Each structure stands twice: as structure tokens, then as C-alpha cells.
Amino acid sequence: MRNPYSPGAGSPPPALVGRDSHLDAFDIAVQRLGIGRAAKSQMLTGLRGVGKTVLLREFGRTAESHGWTHVPTEATEDQRFVESMAALVRKALLRLSAGRRATERARRALGILRSFLVRWNLPDGGELALGFDSVPGFADSGALDDDLAGLFAALGGLARERHTGVLFTVDEVQYLSRDELSALIVGLHRVSQDQLPFMIAGAGLPSLPALAGEAKSYAERLFSFPVIDSLPSGEASEALSAPAAEEGVDWQHDALARIVNLTDGYPYFLQEFGKQAWDVADGPDQITITDVEAAIPVAVHELDSGFFRARIGRTTNNERAYLAAMASLGPGPHGSGKVAAAIGKTTTQVGPHRDALIKRGLCYSPRHGIIDFTVPMFDEFIRRWTA
Ligand SMILES: Nc1ncnc2c1ncn2[C@@H]1O[C@H](COP(=O)(O)OP(=O)(O)O)[C@@H](O)[C@H]1O
Ligand SMILES: [Mg+2]
């Protein structure tokens, strides 16, 4: 029998337990924008492994179910933001134009993209070389917020002409710089006043760049910022039991309770423990506490060598020492001063390592002078790993 907890095994529903309210709000927002009303998009934040990416992908499906075009992207530590924005716009324009005679508006939109590419020194995509003239005066000012607004307006206008809409989803938003995120928001705000069927949804770690000034107040108007967290025990149990029930398999009450307790309801952990318990269980139609006890060391080993290990992959010795000091203090958050003291240094001395860990998305600062892990139960892992 197939293991319903293997990555990619379950069709979306079990992996979306507890997220109905976000999905409903998103669905309504798409419909409102589709009829020219104002609506808020969502910028999801939360620790690693809580289900942000899964939910963002589901937003994409929701938009598609209304006939919209969805173009996803994921920011990385070392990627050029303007380049990925241009790529998203290009994909969306091409999809909106596919199989249709190019209207005046479509030609113009491609021309505006062309201006943007030239202004920002970006490679011209093959299709666009086909002779769409640049449209001077749009998306070529050199101010990123204005130029993005020009692109978004061209795209949204074309979508409206086609009686459809466009959604961009941007995952790992914490890797954008503050300037990039500000430009994105200010640009989006500028087109939002025209009530175009164009939307951007995002997800990122709690270390999302802190916005200031107009970008901050616009962000509050354009987005809600739901915090995606671990699942309360009832929903965590359901996330485990529902996929098994579909295969005609039951979980014993104690067996469920043990995993929910051990994982604190963190979705990624629930899935890994569920997967191992399923593999260990003799069945045929029940997973027992004995199965779970046997699966625990296997699941812990899998997490250590995969999920956790992957996070520390590229850290330096100094950064690891900082993580070890944090872990020695227990689960976070911790005062930065205490962490520094645990290594026998001053806050200033360890500042660069702390900043590097934040930049890599391993830690974040929930408040001034406070540091925490972005990965749930990371302190336990570090202690196992350095033991
Ligand atoms: N609400 C949920 N219920 C059950 N499993 C979930 C839920 N959300 C996510 N998962 C599972 O947890 C794992 C991590 O989800 P992911 O979206 O990659 O997290 P993030 O993007 O927050 O790091 C995925 O394998 C997913 O199937
Ligand atoms: Mg993710």
C-alpha cells in the first residue's frame, strides 16, 4: 500500500488541515479583484516547516480555479530580484497572449516589458526579440518602484481586457532586501488604485525585512500578514489520521497522542513521524503505540540528516558556535547578550555571526536584542548534533 505521508503523496486536503480561513479569505479576494473591487492579499509568515509553501501553492490553485494565470517564484539568497520580476511578467504575458492574435494592448505590454529589460540591463528573452518595440516612458525610469508599477499596470490591464486575472506568488520573501520588498509594495500599491485583476501573494520567515515609511503603510493596506504556526492538537491529530483513513487505516488514540505531543503539532514533523510509523506498522489496518515507539528513532534520524542538517549546511564554524551557544540555553527566544556571554564574548564581537545567521534565514530577531531559531525544535537538534 502506498505511504500517504510520503512527500507529494497526499493530494492537498490533508496537508491543509486548519488553514480554511486563509484559503476562504484568499478565494474571496480573488473574486473581488476579478470584479474590480478592492481586496487584500496575504503575506504568510512563520517558521520553517509549518506549511507556508503548501498554502501558497494552494492560493495558486484557487486563482486558477477562477480562470486566472498563476506564476510562482521563490527568492533565493543570491538571485537578482529585477530579473525574477521580469521573468514573472514575461511568463504571464506570454500565457495571456498564447493562441490569440496580439491586440494593441498585448503588443504594448510586451513593449513595456522590453523597455524594462533594456533599462535594467537584463537579457532579452528569445520570444521578445521578435520585434516588439520598446515603449519609452514606461517601466524605464530607473526607479524600481515606478518601473514595477509600469509593468504591473501593463500586465493587469491586459488581464482585464482578457476578462481574467494574474497572480504572482513569491516564496521565501525574507531573501529580498528591504529596498526590493519596498519597491514591490510601492509598485503594487500604485496599480492597486486602478483595481486591476492583479495580485501578489507571498510567504516568508518571520525575518521578513522590516518596512518603513510609505512602504509600511501601503503594505498594511495591501496585505494581511497571517502567522502560520504549528497545529493545535485536534487538527494535528486530524492531519495524521485523515490520510490514513483514506487508505482504510486507523490510528490508535495513544499512538496519535504520542506523535502530536512529540512534534508539538509542527506539520513537517507530523508528516515525517507519520511516514515512519506507517512504514513500521504491521497493520493491516491499525497503527499502534508500539509502532510509533519503534518509528521514533527512525523519524528523528531522518529529520536530523535531512530537514535539520540541510539548514546548517553552509554555516561557518563561528556561526555554528553561535548556534551551539543558543541551543545550550534551551528553546528560544534568547537575549543576544546571554548568547554572547555563553561563548565568552561581547555582543559586538559575535554581532557579525548573528547577522549572518539571520541573513541565511536560520535565526531571526523577534524584538530588539532578542534572537530565536527559525526552525522549530532546532535547539534539540543542535544539542544532539554537538553532543
Ligand atoms: N496544515 C497541514 N497539515 C498537515 N501537513 C501539513 C500542513 N501544512 C504543511 N504540511 C506538511 O508539512 C510540510 C512542510 O510544509 P511547507 O509548506 O513546505 O512548509 P514551509 O513552507 O512553511 O517551510 C509539507 O511536507 C506539508 O505536506
Ligand atoms: Mg516553504
Coordinates of C-alpha atoms and ligand atoms in Angstrom, one line a residue:
M1 CA 0.0 0.0 0.0
R2 CA 1.3 3.5 -0.8
N3 CA 2.5 5.6 2.1
P4 CA 0.1 8.5 2.3
Y5 CA 2.7 10.6 4.2
S6 CA 5.4 10.5 1.6
P7 CA 6.1 13.9 0.2
G8 CA 3.9 14.5 -2.7
A9 CA 1.7 11.5 -1.9
G10 CA -1.3 13.2 -0.4
S11 CA -3.5 15.3 -2.6
P12 CA -3.7 18.7 -1.0
P13 CA -6.6 18.4 1.5
P14 CA -4.8 16.6 4.4
A15 CA -1.9 19.0 4.2
L16 CA -4.2 21.9 4.5
V17 CA -5.9 21.0 7.8
G18 CA -6.5 24.0 9.8
R19 CA -5.9 26.5 7.0
D20 CA -9.5 27.0 5.8
S21 CA -9.9 30.6 7.0
H22 CA -6.8 31.7 5.0
L23 CA -8.0 29.9 1.9
D24 CA -11.5 31.3 2.1
A25 CA -10.2 34.8 2.6
F26 CA -7.9 34.4 -0.4
D27 CA -10.7 33.0 -2.6
I28 CA -12.9 35.9 -1.8
A29 CA -10.1 38.4 -2.5
V30 CA -9.5 36.8 -6.0
Q31 CA -13.2 37.1 -6.7
R32 CA -13.4 40.7 -5.6
L33 CA -10.4 41.8 -7.7
G34 CA -11.9 39.9 -10.6
I35 CA -14.9 42.2 -10.5
G36 CA -12.9 45.4 -9.9
R37 CA -13.3 45.7 -6.2
A38 CA -10.5 46.3 -3.7
A39 CA -9.2 43.3 -1.8
K40 CA -6.3 42.4 0.5
S41 CA -3.8 39.7 -0.5
Q42 CA -1.8 37.7 2.1
M43 CA 1.8 37.7 3.2
L44 CA 2.2 34.5 5.2
T45 CA 4.9 34.3 7.8
G46 CA 6.1 31.5 10.0
L47 CA 8.9 29.2 11.0
R48 CA 10.2 26.6 8.6
G49 CA 8.1 23.5 8.0
V50 CA 4.7 25.0 9.2
G51 CA 3.1 24.7 5.7
K52 CA 3.6 28.2 4.1
T53 CA 4.7 26.8 0.8
V54 CA 1.8 24.3 0.7
L55 CA -0.7 27.0 1.4
L56 CA 0.9 29.4 -1.1
R57 CA 0.7 26.7 -3.8
E58 CA -3.0 26.3 -2.9
F59 CA -3.5 30.0 -3.4
G60 CA -2.2 29.4 -6.9
R61 CA -4.8 26.7 -7.5
T62 CA -7.5 28.8 -6.1
A63 CA -6.6 31.6 -8.5
E64 CA -6.5 29.1 -11.4
S65 CA -9.9 27.8 -10.4
H66 CA -11.2 31.3 -11.2
G67 CA -9.5 31.2 -14.6
W68 CA -6.5 33.3 -13.5
T69 CA -2.9 32.8 -14.6
H70 CA -0.7 31.8 -11.7
V71 CA 3.1 32.4 -11.9
P72 CA 5.2 31.2 -8.9
T73 CA 8.7 32.2 -7.9
E74 CA 11.0 31.6 -5.0
A75 CA 13.5 34.2 -3.9
T76 CA 17.0 32.9 -3.1
E77 CA 19.9 34.3 -1.2
D78 CA 21.8 35.3 -4.3
Q79 CA 19.4 36.0 -7.1
R80 CA 18.7 39.3 -8.9
F81 CA 15.3 40.4 -7.9
V82 CA 14.6 42.6 -11.1
E83 CA 15.5 39.6 -13.2
S84 CA 13.0 37.3 -11.5
M85 CA 10.3 40.0 -11.6
A86 CA 10.9 40.4 -15.4
A87 CA 10.7 36.6 -15.8
L88 CA 7.3 36.5 -14.0
V89 CA 5.9 39.3 -16.1
R90 CA 7.2 37.7 -19.3
K91 CA 5.7 34.3 -18.4
A92 CA 2.3 35.9 -17.5
L93 CA 2.3 38.0 -20.7
L94 CA 3.1 35.0 -22.9
R95 CA 0.4 32.9 -21.2
L96 CA -2.2 35.7 -21.7
S97 CA -1.2 36.0 -25.3
A98 CA -1.0 32.3 -26.1
G99 CA -3.1 31.3 -29.1
R100 CA -4.5 34.7 -29.6
R101 CA -4.0 37.4 -32.1
A102 CA -1.9 40.1 -30.4
T103 CA -4.1 43.0 -29.6
E104 CA -2.8 46.5 -29.4
R105 CA -2.7 46.3 -25.6
A106 CA -0.8 43.0 -25.7
R107 CA 1.8 44.5 -28.1
R108 CA 2.1 47.5 -25.9
A109 CA 2.6 45.4 -22.7
L110 CA 5.4 43.4 -24.3
G111 CA 6.9 46.6 -25.4
I112 CA 6.8 47.9 -21.9
L113 CA 8.5 44.7 -20.7
R114 CA 11.1 45.3 -23.3
S115 CA 11.8 48.8 -22.0
F116 CA 12.2 47.4 -18.5
L117 CA 14.7 44.8 -19.7
V118 CA 16.7 47.3 -21.5
R119 CA 16.7 49.8 -18.7
W120 CA 17.7 47.2 -16.1
N121 CA 20.3 45.6 -18.3
L122 CA 18.5 42.3 -18.4
P123 CA 18.9 39.7 -21.1
D124 CA 16.1 39.9 -23.7
G125 CA 14.1 36.6 -23.7
G126 CA 14.0 35.0 -27.1
E127 CA 10.3 35.5 -27.7
L128 CA 10.5 39.2 -27.0
A129 CA 13.3 39.8 -29.5
L130 CA 10.6 39.1 -32.1
G131 CA 10.1 42.8 -32.7
F132 CA 8.0 44.4 -30.0
D133 CA 9.2 48.0 -29.9
S134 CA 10.1 49.4 -26.6
V135 CA 7.5 51.8 -25.2
P136 CA 9.6 54.8 -23.9
G137 CA 8.4 56.4 -20.8
F138 CA 7.0 53.3 -19.1
A139 CA 9.0 51.0 -16.8
D140 CA 12.2 52.6 -17.8
S141 CA 12.8 55.4 -15.3
G142 CA 15.4 53.5 -13.3
A143 CA 13.4 53.9 -10.1
L144 CA 12.4 50.3 -9.3
D145 CA 9.0 51.1 -7.7
D146 CA 7.9 53.2 -10.7
D147 CA 9.2 50.6 -13.2
L148 CA 7.5 47.7 -11.4
A149 CA 4.3 49.7 -11.3
G150 CA 4.6 50.3 -15.1
L151 CA 5.0 46.5 -15.6
F152 CA 2.2 45.6 -13.3
A153 CA -0.2 48.1 -14.9
A154 CA 0.5 46.8 -18.3
L155 CA 0.0 43.2 -17.2
G156 CA -3.1 43.9 -15.1
G157 CA -4.6 46.0 -18.0
L158 CA -4.1 43.1 -20.4
A159 CA -5.6 40.7 -18.0
R160 CA -8.6 42.9 -17.6
E161 CA -9.1 43.1 -21.3
R162 CA -9.0 39.3 -21.4
H163 CA -11.6 39.0 -18.6
T164 CA -9.1 37.2 -16.5
G165 CA -6.5 37.9 -13.8
V166 CA -2.9 37.2 -12.8
L167 CA -1.4 36.0 -9.5
F168 CA 2.3 36.1 -8.7
T169 CA 3.3 34.0 -5.7
V170 CA 6.7 34.8 -4.1
D171 CA 8.0 32.3 -1.7
E172 CA 11.0 32.9 0.7
V173 CA 10.3 36.6 0.7
Q174 CA 12.8 37.0 3.6
Y175 CA 15.6 36.8 1.0
L176 CA 14.5 40.1 -0.7
S177 CA 16.3 43.1 0.5
R178 CA 14.4 45.8 2.3
D179 CA 14.7 48.0 -0.8
E180 CA 13.4 45.3 -3.1
L181 CA 10.4 44.5 -0.9
S182 CA 9.6 48.2 -0.6
A183 CA 9.8 48.7 -4.3
L184 CA 7.5 45.7 -4.8
I185 CA 4.9 47.0 -2.4
V186 CA 5.0 50.6 -3.5
G187 CA 4.8 49.5 -7.2
L188 CA 1.8 47.2 -6.3
H189 CA 0.1 50.0 -4.4
R190 CA 0.3 52.3 -7.4
V191 CA -1.6 49.9 -9.6
S192 CA -4.0 48.8 -6.8
Q193 CA -5.8 52.2 -7.2
D194 CA -6.8 51.1 -10.7
Q195 CA -8.5 48.0 -9.3
L196 CA -6.8 45.7 -11.8
P197 CA -7.2 41.9 -11.6
F198 CA -3.5 41.5 -10.5
M199 CA -2.4 40.2 -7.2
I200 CA 0.8 39.2 -5.4
A201 CA 0.8 36.8 -2.5
G202 CA 3.9 35.9 -0.5
A203 CA 5.4 33.7 2.2
G204 CA 8.5 34.0 4.3
L205 CA 10.2 33.5 7.6
P206 CA 9.4 35.8 10.5
S207 CA 12.7 37.6 9.5
L208 CA 10.9 39.4 6.6
P209 CA 12.5 42.7 6.1
A210 CA 11.1 45.4 8.4
L211 CA 9.5 48.0 6.2
A212 CA 9.5 51.7 6.9
G213 CA 7.7 54.8 5.7
E214 CA 5.2 54.6 2.9
A215 CA 6.1 51.0 2.1
K216 CA 5.0 50.1 5.6
S217 CA 1.6 51.8 5.5
Y218 CA 0.9 50.5 1.9
A219 CA 1.8 47.0 3.0
E220 CA -0.8 47.2 5.7
R221 CA -3.4 48.2 3.1
L222 CA -2.4 45.6 0.5
F223 CA -1.8 42.6 2.7
S224 CA -2.9 40.8 5.7
F225 CA 0.0 39.1 7.5
P226 CA -1.2 35.8 8.9
V227 CA 1.2 33.9 11.1
I228 CA 1.2 30.3 10.1
D229 CA 2.0 28.2 13.1
S230 CA 2.0 24.6 14.4
L231 CA -1.4 22.9 14.5
P232 CA -3.4 22.7 17.7
S233 CA -3.7 19.1 18.9
G234 CA -7.1 18.4 17.4
E235 CA -6.0 19.5 14.0
A236 CA -2.6 17.8 14.3
S237 CA -4.4 14.5 15.0
E238 CA -6.6 15.1 12.0
A239 CA -3.6 15.8 9.8
L240 CA -2.3 12.4 10.8
S241 CA -5.5 10.4 10.8
A242 CA -7.2 11.7 7.6
P243 CA -4.6 10.5 5.1
A244 CA -4.6 7.0 6.8
A245 CA -8.4 6.9 6.9
E246 CA -8.5 7.3 3.2
E247 CA -6.5 4.1 2.9
G248 CA -8.8 2.3 5.4
V249 CA -6.2 2.5 8.2
D250 CA -6.9 3.7 11.8
W251 CA -4.6 5.3 14.3
Q252 CA -4.9 4.1 17.9
H253 CA -5.7 7.0 20.2
D254 CA -2.4 6.7 22.2
A255 CA -0.4 6.4 19.0
L256 CA -1.8 9.7 17.7
A257 CA -1.4 11.4 21.0
R258 CA 2.3 10.4 21.3
I259 CA 3.2 11.9 17.9
V260 CA 1.2 15.0 18.4
N261 CA 2.9 15.5 21.8
L262 CA 6.4 14.8 20.4
T263 CA 6.1 17.0 17.4
D264 CA 4.3 19.9 19.1
G265 CA 2.0 19.8 16.1
Y266 CA 4.5 21.1 13.6
P267 CA 3.3 19.9 10.2
Y268 CA 6.7 18.9 8.7
F269 CA 7.4 16.7 11.8
L270 CA 3.9 15.3 11.8
Q271 CA 4.4 14.2 8.3
E272 CA 7.8 12.6 8.9
F273 CA 6.7 10.7 12.0
G274 CA 3.5 9.6 10.2
K275 CA 5.5 8.3 7.3
Q276 CA 7.9 6.3 9.5
A277 CA 5.1 4.9 11.7
W278 CA 3.2 3.8 8.6
D279 CA 6.3 2.0 7.3
V280 CA 7.0 0.3 10.6
A281 CA 3.4 -0.8 11.3
D282 CA 2.4 -4.4 10.5
G283 CA -1.1 -3.4 10.1
P284 CA -3.1 -4.5 8.4
D285 CA -5.5 -1.7 9.3
Q286 CA -4.2 -0.1 12.5
I287 CA -1.2 2.0 13.7
T288 CA -0.5 1.3 17.4
I289 CA 1.6 2.9 20.1
T290 CA 4.1 0.1 19.7
D291 CA 4.5 1.0 16.0
V292 CA 5.0 4.6 17.0
E293 CA 7.7 3.8 19.6
A294 CA 9.6 1.8 17.0
A295 CA 9.3 4.6 14.5
I296 CA 10.5 7.4 16.7
P297 CA 14.3 6.8 16.4
V298 CA 13.9 6.4 12.6
A299 CA 12.0 9.6 12.2
V300 CA 14.4 11.5 14.4
H301 CA 17.3 10.2 12.4
E302 CA 15.6 11.2 9.1
L303 CA 14.9 14.7 10.4
D304 CA 18.5 15.1 11.7
S305 CA 20.1 14.0 8.4
G306 CA 17.6 15.8 6.2
F307 CA 15.5 18.8 7.4
F308 CA 17.8 19.9 10.2
R309 CA 21.1 19.1 8.6
A310 CA 20.3 20.9 5.4
R311 CA 19.8 24.1 7.3
I312 CA 23.3 24.2 8.8
G313 CA 24.9 23.0 5.6
R314 CA 26.7 26.2 4.6
T315 CA 27.4 27.8 8.0
T316 CA 30.9 28.7 9.2
N317 CA 32.5 27.5 12.4
N318 CA 31.8 30.8 14.1
E319 CA 28.1 30.6 13.1
R320 CA 27.9 27.1 14.4
A321 CA 29.4 28.1 17.7
Y322 CA 26.8 30.8 17.9
L323 CA 24.0 28.3 17.3
A324 CA 25.5 25.9 19.8
A325 CA 25.5 28.7 22.4
M326 CA 21.9 29.5 21.7
A327 CA 21.0 25.8 21.9
S328 CA 22.8 25.5 25.2
L329 CA 20.3 28.0 26.6
G330 CA 17.3 25.8 25.5
P331 CA 14.5 26.6 23.1
G332 CA 14.4 30.3 22.2
P333 CA 13.9 33.2 22.2
H334 CA 17.1 34.3 24.0
G335 CA 18.6 37.7 24.8
S336 CA 21.6 38.3 22.4
G337 CA 23.7 39.3 25.4
K338 CA 23.2 36.0 27.1
V339 CA 24.1 34.1 23.9
A340 CA 27.3 36.1 23.6
A341 CA 28.1 35.5 27.2
A342 CA 27.7 31.8 26.7
I343 CA 30.6 31.9 24.2
G344 CA 32.5 34.2 26.5
K345 CA 32.4 37.2 24.1
T346 CA 30.7 40.5 23.8
T347 CA 27.6 41.2 21.7
T348 CA 29.6 43.3 19.4
Q349 CA 32.2 40.5 18.8
V350 CA 29.6 38.0 17.8
G351 CA 27.4 40.5 16.0
P352 CA 28.6 39.6 12.5
H353 CA 27.9 35.9 13.1
R354 CA 24.5 36.6 14.4
D355 CA 23.7 38.8 11.4
A356 CA 24.9 36.2 9.0
L357 CA 22.7 33.6 10.6
I358 CA 19.7 36.0 10.2
K359 CA 20.6 36.6 6.6
R360 CA 20.8 32.9 5.9
G361 CA 17.3 32.5 7.4
L362 CA 18.4 30.3 10.3
C363 CA 17.6 32.8 13.0
Y364 CA 15.5 35.9 13.4
S365 CA 15.1 38.7 15.8
P366 CA 11.5 38.8 17.1
R367 CA 12.4 42.0 19.1
H368 CA 15.4 44.2 19.5
G369 CA 18.1 42.4 21.3
I370 CA 16.4 39.1 21.1
I371 CA 17.3 36.1 18.9
D372 CA 15.4 32.9 18.1
F373 CA 15.6 30.0 15.7
T374 CA 13.5 30.0 12.5
V375 CA 13.4 26.2 12.7
P376 CA 11.2 24.6 15.3
M377 CA 13.0 22.4 17.8
F378 CA 16.3 23.4 16.4
D379 CA 17.9 23.6 19.8
E380 CA 17.2 19.9 20.4
F381 CA 18.8 19.1 17.1
I382 CA 21.9 21.2 17.8
R383 CA 22.4 19.6 21.2
R384 CA 22.1 16.1 19.7
W385 CA 24.4 17.1 16.9
T386 CA 27.1 18.6 19.1
A387 CA 26.8 16.0 21.8
Ligands
LIG1 N1 -1.9 22.0 7.6 C1 -1.1 21.0 7.4 N2 -1.5 19.7 7.8 C2 -0.7 18.7 7.6 N3 0.5 18.7 6.9 C3 1.0 19.9 6.5 C4 0.2 21.1 6.7 N4 0.9 22.1 6.2 C5 2.1 21.6 5.7 N5 2.1 20.2 5.9 C6 3.2 19.4 5.5 O1 4.4 19.9 6.2 C7 5.5 20.0 5.3 C8 6.1 21.4 5.3 O2 5.2 22.3 4.6 P1 5.8 23.5 3.8 O3 4.7 24.2 3.1 O4 7.0 23.1 2.9 O5 6.4 24.4 5.0 P2 7.1 25.8 5.0 O6 7.0 26.4 3.6 O7 6.4 26.6 6.0 O8 8.5 25.6 5.4 C9 5.0 19.6 3.9 O9 5.5 18.3 3.7 C10 3.5 19.5 4.1 O10 2.9 18.4 3.3
MG2 MG 8.5 26.9 2.3

